[in-house]
CSV table of C-alpha atoms in Angstrom, one decimal:
chain,number,residue,atom,x,y,z
A,165,MET,CA,-219.1,7.7,-29.1
A,166,ARG,CA,-215.6,9.1,-29.1
A,167,LEU,CA,-216.7,12.0,-27.0
A,168,ARG,CA,-218.3,9.7,-24.4
A,169,ARG,CA,-215.2,7.6,-24.1
A,170,ALA,CA,-213.0,10.7,-23.7
A,171,SER,CA,-215.3,12.0,-21.0
A,172,ARG,CA,-215.2,8.7,-19.1
A,173,ARG,CA,-211.4,8.6,-19.3
A,174,ALA,CA,-211.2,12.2,-18.0
A,175,SER,CA,-213.4,11.4,-15.1
A,176,HIS,CA,-211.4,8.3,-14.3
A,177,VAL,CA,-208.1,10.4,-14.4
A,178,GLN,CA,-209.6,12.7,-11.8
A,179,LYS,CA,-210.2,9.8,-9.3
A,180,HIS,CA,-207.2,10.6,-7.1
A,181,ARG,CA,-206.4,14.1,-8.2
A,182,ASP,CA,-206.2,15.3,-4.6
A,183,LYS,CA,-203.6,12.6,-3.6
A,184,ARG,CA,-199.8,13.0,-3.6
A,185,LEU,CA,-197.6,10.0,-4.0
A,186,LEU,CA,-193.8,9.7,-3.3
A,187,LEU,CA,-192.0,7.4,-5.7
A,188,ILE,CA,-188.5,6.4,-4.6
A,189,GLU,CA,-187.0,4.5,-7.5
A,190,ASP,CA,-183.5,4.6,-8.9
A,191,SER,CA,-184.3,2.8,-12.2
A,192,ARG,CA,-185.1,5.4,-14.8
A,193,MET,CA,-187.1,2.9,-16.9
A,194,PHE,CA,-189.3,1.8,-14.0
A,195,ALA,CA,-189.6,5.3,-12.6
A,196,THR,CA,-190.8,6.6,-16.0
A,197,ALA,CA,-193.3,3.8,-16.5
A,198,LEU,CA,-194.7,4.1,-13.0
A,199,LYS,CA,-195.0,7.9,-13.1
A,200,TYR,CA,-196.7,7.8,-16.5
A,201,GLY,CA,-199.1,4.9,-15.5
A,202,LEU,CA,-200.1,6.4,-12.1
A,203,GLU,CA,-200.7,9.9,-13.5
A,204,LEU,CA,-202.6,8.6,-16.6
A,205,THR,CA,-204.6,6.0,-14.8
A,206,HIS,CA,-205.4,7.6,-11.5
A,207,GLY,CA,-204.5,11.3,-11.8
A,208,ILE,CA,-202.2,11.1,-8.9
A,209,ASN,CA,-199.6,13.9,-8.3
A,210,ILE,CA,-196.3,12.0,-8.4
A,211,THR,CA,-193.0,13.2,-6.8
A,212,HIS,CA,-190.1,11.1,-7.9
A,213,CYS,CA,-186.9,10.7,-6.0
A,214,ALA,CA,-184.0,8.5,-7.2
A,215,SER,CA,-182.3,8.2,-3.8
A,216,LEU,CA,-183.0,8.2,-0.1
A,217,GLU,CA,-181.2,11.5,0.3
A,218,ALA,CA,-183.5,13.1,-2.3
A,219,ALA,CA,-186.6,11.6,-0.6
A,220,LYS,CA,-185.5,13.0,2.8
A,221,ALA,CA,-185.0,16.4,1.3
A,222,GLU,CA,-188.4,16.3,-0.4
A,223,ILE,CA,-190.2,15.3,2.8
A,224,ALA,CA,-188.4,17.9,4.8
A,225,ALA,CA,-189.5,20.6,2.3
A,226,THR,CA,-193.0,19.3,1.8
A,227,LEU,CA,-195.9,21.5,2.9
A,228,GLU,CA,-199.4,20.3,3.5
A,229,PRO,CA,-201.0,18.2,2.2
A,230,ALA,CA,-198.5,15.5,3.0
A,231,PHE,CA,-198.0,12.4,0.8
A,232,SER,CA,-200.8,9.9,1.0
A,233,LEU,CA,-198.7,7.0,0.0
A,234,SER,CA,-195.1,6.0,-0.9
A,235,VAL,CA,-193.9,3.5,-3.5
A,236,LEU,CA,-190.3,2.5,-3.1
A,237,ASP,CA,-187.5,0.1,-4.0
A,238,LEU,CA,-185.8,-1.7,-1.2
A,239,ASN,CA,-182.3,-1.2,-2.6
A,240,LEU,CA,-181.1,2.2,-3.6
A,241,PRO,CA,-177.5,3.5,-4.4
A,242,ASP,CA,-177.4,5.3,-1.0
A,243,ALA,CA,-179.7,2.9,0.9
A,244,PRO,CA,-178.8,-0.8,0.0
A,245,ASN,CA,-180.2,-2.4,3.1
A,246,CYS,CA,-183.9,-1.2,3.4
A,247,GLU,CA,-182.9,2.1,4.9
A,248,ALA,CA,-185.5,3.9,2.7
A,249,LEU,CA,-188.3,1.7,4.1
A,250,ASP,CA,-187.0,2.4,7.6
A,251,PHE,CA,-187.3,6.1,6.9
A,252,ILE,CA,-190.7,6.0,5.3
A,253,LEU,CA,-192.2,3.8,8.1
A,254,ALA,CA,-190.6,6.1,10.7
A,255,ASN,CA,-192.5,9.0,9.1
A,256,ARG,CA,-195.7,7.0,9.5
A,257,MET,CA,-196.3,6.9,5.7
A,258,PRO,CA,-198.2,4.0,4.1
A,259,ALA,CA,-195.7,2.1,1.8
A,260,ILE,CA,-195.9,-0.2,-1.1
A,261,VAL,CA,-192.6,-2.0,-1.8
A,262,PHE,CA,-191.8,-2.5,-5.5
A,263,THR,CA,-188.5,-4.3,-5.8
A,264,ALA,CA,-186.5,-7.1,-7.5
A,265,ALA,CA,-184.5,-7.9,-4.3
A,266,PHE,CA,-186.8,-10.6,-2.9
A,267,ASN,CA,-186.3,-13.9,-1.2
A,268,ASP,CA,-188.5,-15.7,1.3
A,269,GLY,CA,-186.7,-14.3,4.3
A,270,THR,CA,-186.8,-10.7,3.0
A,271,ARG,CA,-190.5,-11.1,2.1
A,272,ASP,CA,-191.5,-12.3,5.6
A,273,GLU,CA,-189.5,-9.5,7.2
A,274,ILE,CA,-191.0,-6.8,5.0
A,275,LEU,CA,-194.6,-8.1,5.4
A,276,GLU,CA,-194.2,-8.2,9.2
A,277,ARG,CA,-193.4,-4.5,9.2
A,278,GLY,CA,-196.8,-3.5,8.0
A,279,VAL,CA,-196.4,-2.4,4.5
A,280,VAL,CA,-199.5,-2.0,2.3
A,281,ASP,CA,-198.3,-4.5,-0.3
A,282,CYS,CA,-195.1,-6.1,-1.7
A,283,ILE,CA,-194.8,-6.5,-5.5
A,284,ILE,CA,-191.9,-8.1,-7.4
A,285,LYS,CA,-190.6,-6.0,-10.3
A,286,ASN,CA,-189.5,-8.8,-12.6
A,287,GLU,CA,-192.8,-10.8,-12.6
A,288,PRO,CA,-195.2,-10.5,-15.6
A,289,GLY,CA,-197.8,-7.8,-15.1
A,290,SER,CA,-196.0,-6.3,-12.1
A,291,ILE,CA,-196.7,-2.7,-13.1
A,292,ASP,CA,-200.4,-3.4,-13.6
A,293,ARG,CA,-200.5,-5.0,-10.2
A,294,LEU,CA,-198.8,-2.0,-8.7
A,295,LEU,CA,-201.3,0.4,-10.3
A,296,ALA,CA,-204.2,-1.7,-8.8
A,297,ALA,CA,-202.5,-1.8,-5.4
A,298,VAL,CA,-202.1,2.0,-5.4
A,299,ASP,CA,-205.8,2.4,-6.4
A,300,ARG,CA,-206.9,0.0,-3.6
A,301,ALA,CA,-204.8,1.8,-1.0
A,302,LEU,CA,-206.0,5.2,-1.9
A,303,THR,CA,-209.7,4.2,-2.5
A,304,HIS,CA,-210.4,1.8,0.3
A,305,GLY,CA,-207.7,2.7,2.8
A,306,LEU,CA,-207.2,0.0,5.3
A,307,THR,CA,-208.7,-3.5,5.0
A,308,THR,CA,-211.3,-4.0,7.8
A,309,VAL,CA,-211.2,-7.3,9.6
A,310,LEU,CA,-213.9,-8.5,11.9
A,311,LEU,CA,-212.0,-10.7,14.5
A,312,VAL,CA,-214.2,-13.1,16.4
A,313,ASP,CA,-212.5,-14.8,19.3
A,314,ALA,CA,-213.9,-15.6,22.8
A,315,SER,CA,-210.4,-15.6,24.4
A,316,ASN,CA,-209.3,-12.1,25.4
A,317,ASP,CA,-205.6,-13.0,25.3
A,318,SER,CA,-205.9,-14.6,21.9
A,319,ARG,CA,-208.0,-11.9,20.5
A,320,GLN,CA,-205.7,-9.1,21.7
A,321,GLU,CA,-202.7,-11.0,20.3
A,322,LEU,CA,-204.3,-11.4,16.9
A,323,ALA,CA,-205.7,-7.9,16.8
A,324,GLY,CA,-202.2,-6.6,17.6
A,325,ILE,CA,-200.7,-8.5,14.7
A,326,LEU,CA,-203.3,-7.2,12.3
A,327,ARG,CA,-202.9,-3.6,13.4
A,328,ARG,CA,-199.2,-3.8,13.1
A,329,HIS,CA,-199.8,-4.9,9.5
A,330,ARG,CA,-202.1,-1.9,8.9
A,331,PHE,CA,-205.4,-3.7,9.1
A,332,SER,CA,-208.4,-2.0,10.7
A,333,VAL,CA,-209.8,-4.4,13.3
A,334,ILE,CA,-213.3,-4.7,14.8
A,335,GLU,CA,-213.5,-7.2,17.6
A,336,ALA,CA,-216.3,-9.5,18.6
A,337,VAL,CA,-216.3,-12.1,21.5
A,338,ASP,CA,-218.8,-14.5,19.9
A,339,ALA,CA,-220.8,-15.3,16.8
A,340,VAL,CA,-223.9,-13.5,17.9
A,341,GLU,CA,-222.1,-10.2,18.3
A,342,ALA,CA,-220.4,-10.8,14.9
A,343,LEU,CA,-223.7,-11.3,13.2
A,344,ARG,CA,-225.1,-8.2,14.9
A,345,LEU,CA,-222.2,-6.1,13.6
A,346,LEU,CA,-222.7,-7.4,10.1
A,347,ASP,CA,-226.4,-6.7,10.3
A,348,GLN,CA,-225.7,-3.1,11.4
A,349,GLY,CA,-224.0,-2.5,8.0
A,350,GLU,CA,-220.5,-2.2,9.4
A,351,THR,CA,-218.0,-2.0,6.5
A,352,ILE,CA,-216.2,-5.3,6.8
A,353,ASP,CA,-213.9,-6.8,4.2
A,354,VAL,CA,-213.0,-10.2,5.9
A,355,VAL,CA,-214.3,-12.1,9.0
A,356,VAL,CA,-211.6,-14.0,10.9
A,357,ALA,CA,-213.2,-16.4,13.4
A,358,ASP,CA,-212.1,-19.1,15.9
A,359,THR,CA,-213.7,-22.3,14.7
A,360,ASN,CA,-214.3,-23.4,18.3
A,361,LEU,CA,-216.7,-20.6,19.3
A,362,ALA,CA,-218.9,-21.8,22.2
A,363,ASP,CA,-222.2,-20.2,21.0
A,364,MET,CA,-222.1,-21.3,17.3
A,365,PRO,CA,-220.1,-23.8,15.3
A,366,ALA,CA,-218.1,-22.3,12.4
A,367,ALA,CA,-220.2,-24.1,9.8
A,368,VAL,CA,-223.4,-22.6,11.3
A,369,LEU,CA,-221.8,-19.1,11.4
A,370,LEU,CA,-220.9,-19.5,7.7
A,371,LYS,CA,-224.5,-20.6,6.9
A,372,GLU,CA,-225.9,-17.6,8.8
A,373,ILE,CA,-223.7,-15.1,7.0
A,374,ARG,CA,-224.6,-16.6,3.6
A,375,GLN,CA,-228.3,-16.6,4.5
A,376,ARG,CA,-228.1,-12.9,5.4
A,377,GLN,CA,-225.8,-11.6,2.7
A,378,GLY,CA,-226.2,-14.1,-0.1
A,379,GLU,CA,-223.6,-15.9,-2.2
A,380,ASP,CA,-221.4,-12.8,-2.5
A,381,CYS,CA,-221.2,-12.5,1.3
A,382,VAL,CA,-218.1,-11.3,3.2
A,383,PRO,CA,-215.4,-14.0,3.2
A,384,LEU,CA,-214.9,-16.0,6.4
A,385,ILE,CA,-211.4,-17.3,7.4
A,386,GLY,CA,-211.3,-19.8,10.3
A,387,PHE,CA,-208.5,-20.5,12.6
A,388,CYS,CA,-207.9,-23.0,15.4
A,389,ASP,CA,-205.2,-24.1,17.9
A,390,HIS,CA,-204.8,-27.7,16.7
A,391,GLY,CA,-203.8,-29.3,13.5
A,392,ASP,CA,-206.7,-31.5,12.5
A,393,ALA,CA,-206.6,-31.4,8.7
A,394,ARG,CA,-210.1,-32.9,8.5
A,395,LEU,CA,-211.5,-29.9,10.3
A,396,ALA,CA,-209.9,-27.6,7.7
A,397,ALA,CA,-211.3,-29.7,4.9
A,398,ARG,CA,-214.9,-29.6,6.3
A,399,PHE,CA,-214.6,-25.8,6.9
A,400,ILE,CA,-213.5,-25.1,3.3
A,401,GLU,CA,-216.1,-27.5,2.0
A,402,ALA,CA,-218.8,-25.6,3.9
A,403,GLY,CA,-217.8,-22.4,2.1
A,404,GLY,CA,-215.0,-21.0,4.2
A,405,ALA,CA,-212.6,-18.7,2.3
A,406,ASP,CA,-209.5,-20.1,4.1
A,407,PHE,CA,-208.4,-22.0,7.2
A,408,ILE,CA,-205.3,-21.3,9.4
A,409,ARG,CA,-203.8,-23.5,12.0
A,410,ARG,CA,-201.7,-22.3,14.8
A,411,PRO,CA,-198.8,-21.8,15.2
A,412,PHE,CA,-198.4,-19.6,12.1
A,413,LEU,CA,-196.1,-16.9,10.7
A,414,GLU,CA,-197.4,-13.4,11.0
A,415,ALA,CA,-196.7,-12.9,7.3
A,416,GLU,CA,-198.6,-16.0,6.3
A,417,PHE,CA,-201.6,-15.0,8.5
A,418,CYS,CA,-201.8,-11.5,7.1
A,419,CYS,CA,-201.1,-12.5,3.5
A,420,ARG,CA,-204.0,-15.0,3.6
A,421,ILE,CA,-206.3,-12.3,4.9
A,422,ARG,CA,-205.1,-9.8,2.2
A,423,HIS,CA,-205.6,-12.4,-0.5
A,424,ALA,CA,-209.2,-13.2,0.7
A,425,ALA,CA,-210.0,-9.4,0.7
A,426,SER,CA,-208.4,-8.8,-2.7
A,427,LEU,CA,-210.3,-11.8,-4.2
A,428,GLN,CA,-213.6,-10.6,-2.7
A,429,GLN,CA,-213.0,-7.1,-4.2
A,430,ARG,CA,-212.4,-8.6,-7.7
A,431,ILE,CA,-215.6,-10.7,-7.4
A,432,GLN,CA,-217.6,-7.6,-6.3
A,433,THR,CA,-216.2,-5.7,-9.2
A,434,LEU,CA,-217.4,-8.4,-11.6
A,435,LYS,CA,-220.8,-8.6,-9.9
A,436,ARG,CA,-221.3,-4.8,-10.1
A,437,ALA,CA,-220.7,-5.0,-13.8
A,438,ALA,CA,-223.2,-7.9,-14.1
A,439,ALA,CA,-225.7,-6.0,-11.9
A,440,ASN,CA,-225.9,-2.8,-14.1
A,441,ASP,CA,-228.6,-2.0,-16.6
A,442,TYR,CA,-226.8,-1.4,-19.9
A,443,LEU,CA,-228.8,1.7,-20.9
A,444,THR,CA,-229.3,3.7,-17.7
A,445,GLU,CA,-226.2,2.5,-15.8
A,446,ILE,CA,-228.2,1.9,-12.6
A,447,PHE,CA,-228.9,-1.5,-11.1
A,448,ASN,CA,-230.9,-4.0,-13.2
A,449,ARG,CA,-234.0,-6.1,-12.5
A,450,ARG,CA,-231.8,-9.2,-11.7
A,451,HIS,CA,-229.8,-7.4,-9.0
A,452,PHE,CA,-233.0,-5.9,-7.5
A,453,PHE,CA,-234.5,-9.4,-7.1
A,454,LEU,CA,-231.3,-10.8,-5.8
A,455,THR,CA,-230.5,-8.1,-3.3
A,456,GLY,CA,-234.0,-6.9,-2.3
A,457,PRO,CA,-235.0,-10.0,-0.2
A,458,ARG,CA,-231.8,-9.7,1.8
A,459,LEU,CA,-232.4,-6.0,2.5
A,460,VAL,CA,-236.0,-6.7,3.5
A,461,ASP,CA,-234.8,-9.5,5.8
A,462,GLN,CA,-232.3,-7.2,7.5
A,463,CYS,CA,-234.8,-4.5,8.0
A,464,LEU,CA,-237.4,-6.8,9.5
A,465,ARG,CA,-234.7,-8.4,11.8
A,466,ARG,CA,-233.8,-5.0,13.0
A,467,GLY,CA,-237.4,-4.1,13.6
A,468,GLU,CA,-237.2,-1.2,11.2
A,469,GLY,CA,-239.9,-0.1,8.7
A,470,THR,CA,-239.4,-0.7,5.0
A,471,SER,CA,-241.4,-0.2,1.8
A,472,VAL,CA,-241.1,-0.9,-1.9
A,473,ALA,CA,-242.1,1.5,-4.7
A,474,VAL,CA,-242.6,0.9,-8.5
A,475,LEU,CA,-242.3,4.0,-10.6
A,476,ASP,CA,-243.6,4.3,-14.1
A,477,ILE,CA,-243.0,7.1,-16.7
A,478,ASP,CA,-246.5,8.4,-17.7
A,479,HIS,CA,-247.4,8.1,-21.4
A,480,PHE,CA,-244.0,6.7,-22.4
A,481,LYS,CA,-245.4,4.8,-25.3
A,482,ARG,CA,-246.9,8.0,-26.7
A,483,LEU,CA,-243.5,9.7,-26.3
A,484,ASN,CA,-241.8,6.9,-28.2
A,485,ASP,CA,-244.4,7.0,-31.0
A,486,THR,CA,-244.1,10.8,-31.3
A,487,TYR,CA,-240.3,11.3,-31.0
A,488,GLY,CA,-238.8,7.9,-31.7
A,489,HIS,CA,-237.1,5.3,-29.6
A,490,GLU,CA,-233.8,7.2,-29.5
A,491,ILE,CA,-235.5,10.1,-27.7
A,492,GLY,CA,-237.2,7.6,-25.5
A,493,ASP,CA,-233.8,6.3,-24.5
A,494,VAL,CA,-232.7,9.9,-23.7
A,495,VAL,CA,-235.7,10.2,-21.4
A,496,LEU,CA,-235.0,6.9,-19.6
A,497,LYS,CA,-231.4,8.0,-19.0
A,498,HIS,CA,-232.5,11.3,-17.7
A,499,VAL,CA,-235.0,9.8,-15.3
A,500,ALA,CA,-232.4,7.3,-14.1
A,501,ARG,CA,-229.8,10.0,-13.5
A,502,ARG,CA,-232.3,12.1,-11.5
A,503,LEU,CA,-233.5,9.1,-9.5
A,504,LYS,CA,-229.9,8.2,-8.7
A,505,VAL,CA,-229.3,11.6,-7.3
A,506,LEU,CA,-232.5,11.7,-5.3
A,507,VAL,CA,-232.3,8.1,-4.0
A,508,GLY,CA,-228.6,8.1,-3.3
A,509,GLU,CA,-226.7,5.1,-1.9
A,510,GLU,CA,-229.0,4.6,1.1
A,511,HIS,CA,-231.8,2.8,-0.7
A,512,LEU,CA,-231.9,0.3,-3.6
A,513,LEU,CA,-232.8,1.7,-7.0
A,514,ALA,CA,-233.1,-0.4,-10.2
A,515,ARG,CA,-234.6,-0.3,-13.6
A,516,LEU,CA,-237.1,-3.2,-13.7
A,517,GLY,CA,-237.7,-3.1,-17.4
A,518,GLY,CA,-239.0,-0.7,-20.0
A,519,GLU,CA,-240.0,2.5,-18.3
A,520,GLU,CA,-240.5,1.0,-14.9
A,521,PHE,CA,-238.1,1.6,-11.9
A,522,GLY,CA,-238.1,-0.1,-8.5
A,523,ILE,CA,-237.0,1.5,-5.2
A,524,LEU,CA,-236.6,-0.5,-2.0
A,525,PHE,CA,-236.5,1.9,1.0
A,526,ASP,CA,-234.1,0.9,3.8
A,527,GLY,CA,-235.4,1.8,7.2
A,528,LEU,CA,-238.2,4.2,6.2
A,529,ASP,CA,-241.7,3.6,7.5
A,530,VAL,CA,-244.7,4.1,5.1
A,531,ARG,CA,-245.2,7.8,5.9
A,532,GLN,CA,-241.5,8.6,5.4
A,533,ALA,CA,-241.4,6.6,2.2
A,534,TYR,CA,-244.6,8.3,0.9
A,535,ALA,CA,-243.1,11.7,1.5
A,536,PHE,CA,-239.9,10.6,-0.2
A,537,CYS,CA,-241.9,9.4,-3.3
A,538,GLU,CA,-243.8,12.7,-3.4
A,539,ARG,CA,-240.5,14.6,-3.5
A,540,MET,CA,-239.3,12.4,-6.3
A,541,ARG,CA,-242.5,12.9,-8.3
A,542,ILE,CA,-242.4,16.6,-7.9
A,543,GLU,CA,-238.7,16.9,-8.8
A,544,LEU,CA,-239.0,14.8,-11.9
A,545,ALA,CA,-242.0,16.8,-13.1
A,546,LYS,CA,-240.0,20.0,-12.7
A,547,SER,CA,-236.9,18.7,-14.5
A,548,LYS,CA,-236.4,19.6,-18.2
A,549,ILE,CA,-235.1,17.3,-20.9
A,550,VAL,CA,-233.5,19.1,-23.8
A,551,VAL,CA,-233.9,17.3,-27.1
A,552,ASP,CA,-233.0,19.0,-30.4
A,553,ASP,CA,-233.4,22.4,-28.9
A,554,GLU,CA,-236.8,21.5,-27.5
A,555,ASP,CA,-237.7,21.2,-23.8
A,556,LEU,CA,-239.6,18.0,-22.9
A,557,THR,CA,-241.2,17.4,-19.5
A,558,ILE,CA,-242.4,14.2,-18.1
A,559,THR,CA,-244.5,13.0,-15.1
A,560,VAL,CA,-244.4,9.7,-13.2
A,561,SER,CA,-246.8,7.6,-11.3
A,562,ILE,CA,-245.7,5.6,-8.3
A,563,GLY,CA,-247.2,2.7,-6.4
A,564,LEU,CA,-245.9,2.2,-2.9
A,565,ALA,CA,-246.4,-0.9,-0.7
A,566,THR,CA,-245.5,-1.3,2.9
A,567,ILE,CA,-243.5,-4.3,4.1
A,568,GLU,CA,-244.4,-5.5,7.6
A,569,ALA,CA,-243.9,-9.3,7.6
A,570,PRO,CA,-241.9,-11.9,5.8
A,571,GLU,CA,-243.4,-12.8,2.5
A,572,SER,CA,-242.0,-13.6,-0.9
A,573,PHE,CA,-240.3,-10.6,-2.6
A,574,GLU,CA,-242.6,-11.1,-5.6
A,575,ASN,CA,-245.6,-10.4,-3.3
A,576,TYR,CA,-244.2,-7.1,-2.2
A,577,LEU,CA,-243.7,-6.1,-5.9
A,578,HIS,CA,-247.1,-7.3,-6.8
A,579,ALA,CA,-248.7,-5.1,-4.1
A,580,ALA,CA,-246.7,-2.1,-5.3
A,581,ASP,CA,-247.8,-2.8,-8.9
A,582,GLN,CA,-251.5,-2.8,-7.8
A,583,PHE,CA,-251.0,0.6,-6.2
A,584,LEU,CA,-249.3,1.8,-9.4
A,585,TYR,CA,-252.3,0.6,-11.4
A,586,MET,CA,-254.5,2.7,-9.1
A,587,ALA,CA,-252.3,5.7,-9.5
A,588,LYS,CA,-252.6,5.5,-13.3
A,589,HIS,CA,-256.4,4.8,-13.1
A,590,ALA,CA,-256.8,7.9,-10.9
A,591,GLY,CA,-255.2,10.2,-13.5
A,592,ARG,CA,-251.4,9.6,-13.3
A,593,ASN,CA,-248.7,11.9,-11.9
A,594,ARG,CA,-249.4,10.8,-8.3
A,595,VAL,CA,-248.3,8.4,-5.6
A,596,MET,CA,-250.7,5.8,-4.5
A,597,SER,CA,-250.3,3.6,-1.4
A,598,GLU,CA,-252.4,2.2,1.5
A,599,LEU,CA,-251.6,5.4,3.4
A,600,ALA,CA,-253.0,7.5,0.6
A,601,LEU,CA,-256.2,5.4,0.5
A,602,LEU,CA,-256.6,5.7,4.3
A,603,ASP,CA,-256.1,9.4,4.2
A,604,ALA,CA,-258.6,9.8,1.4
A,605,LEU,CA,-261.2,7.8,3.3
A,606,ALA,CA,-260.6,9.8,6.5
A,607,SER,CA,-261.2,13.1,4.6
């Protein structure tokens, strides 16, 4: 167990090993704590400067690759009035401000300049929040906002504000276009929409997004040009993440969006933890049944083919009886790892229970899915599992069902199970589907 934990920690440290960060901080205590925390937690290459003059010299002498990010104090001995931030932004470097010198006026001014984040030193947990902010900035880059507004002037104004504050912006003129972009799988962190869209009320847009993406759907922030508090209450009650009334401060507008995106990221982190199978560390049955219907719905709406496969390790009970359950667990982990490599992120893979795995193919017709399953079957049969200096080999049987029309997700799985039963009855180590039966009859 100790070795496994050490291995996990080592892989975590390597997460941002290719990144360089410029730390501009005159406090020796904070500089030491931040340098240690960032290097230990993220593996980042830290260059520390205690003054603006030193930072200027470092940047002037820096060869490629340049710094990915800067963390800086606002008030330094040779730069007491935000001159360090001026210099960093002039060099087009993303910046996180970490300072004790904050009041409301300063905060609004700093946020309006487009920094990645602003964190107050003297608040509890400030260093942990900074570590998390650095990780988000280096991992996810810019927060992507889908801005939905029918008015060209209004949309251009809001898009300009968001881009000044270092958001990535995708624009849509109506709800239909917004839903199309979401269905296409665009990476979107937050939707910001006018609540008075002509083609679809905000409450209906909310319902549509939730229906397509489920309860963990992308957050939707509404805005309008009038101050009806009842509209805001109805919007939030319907499931909106936030509601903003014009006129508003740029800093407030952008902070609300950042807050919604940050909250969504935390929720997704918790959901990912709940969705994992404890043994194999791939998705579990619950996640497969929650996510699968939405993926099927999206494929059918796009008019693309999709199929579902159920894969079973042949003679797994005999293997357990011969070698013991501990070796059985080793085999399950091996199969899960190989499947994860073969399936990748494009399709949905999960352990359904015991020695059964489910795969939902995104956008593959039955022939493509059948060929995919054949490659998996062959690759798994060729792979070796080393146990106590002995090489074990396994084979798998696969049932593949085509999805052509809306039905219950359980029906699709039941059809794949029936084909799996046929594969086992026919001698195992094979893929069975409607296509295989038709080809057999034709020959």
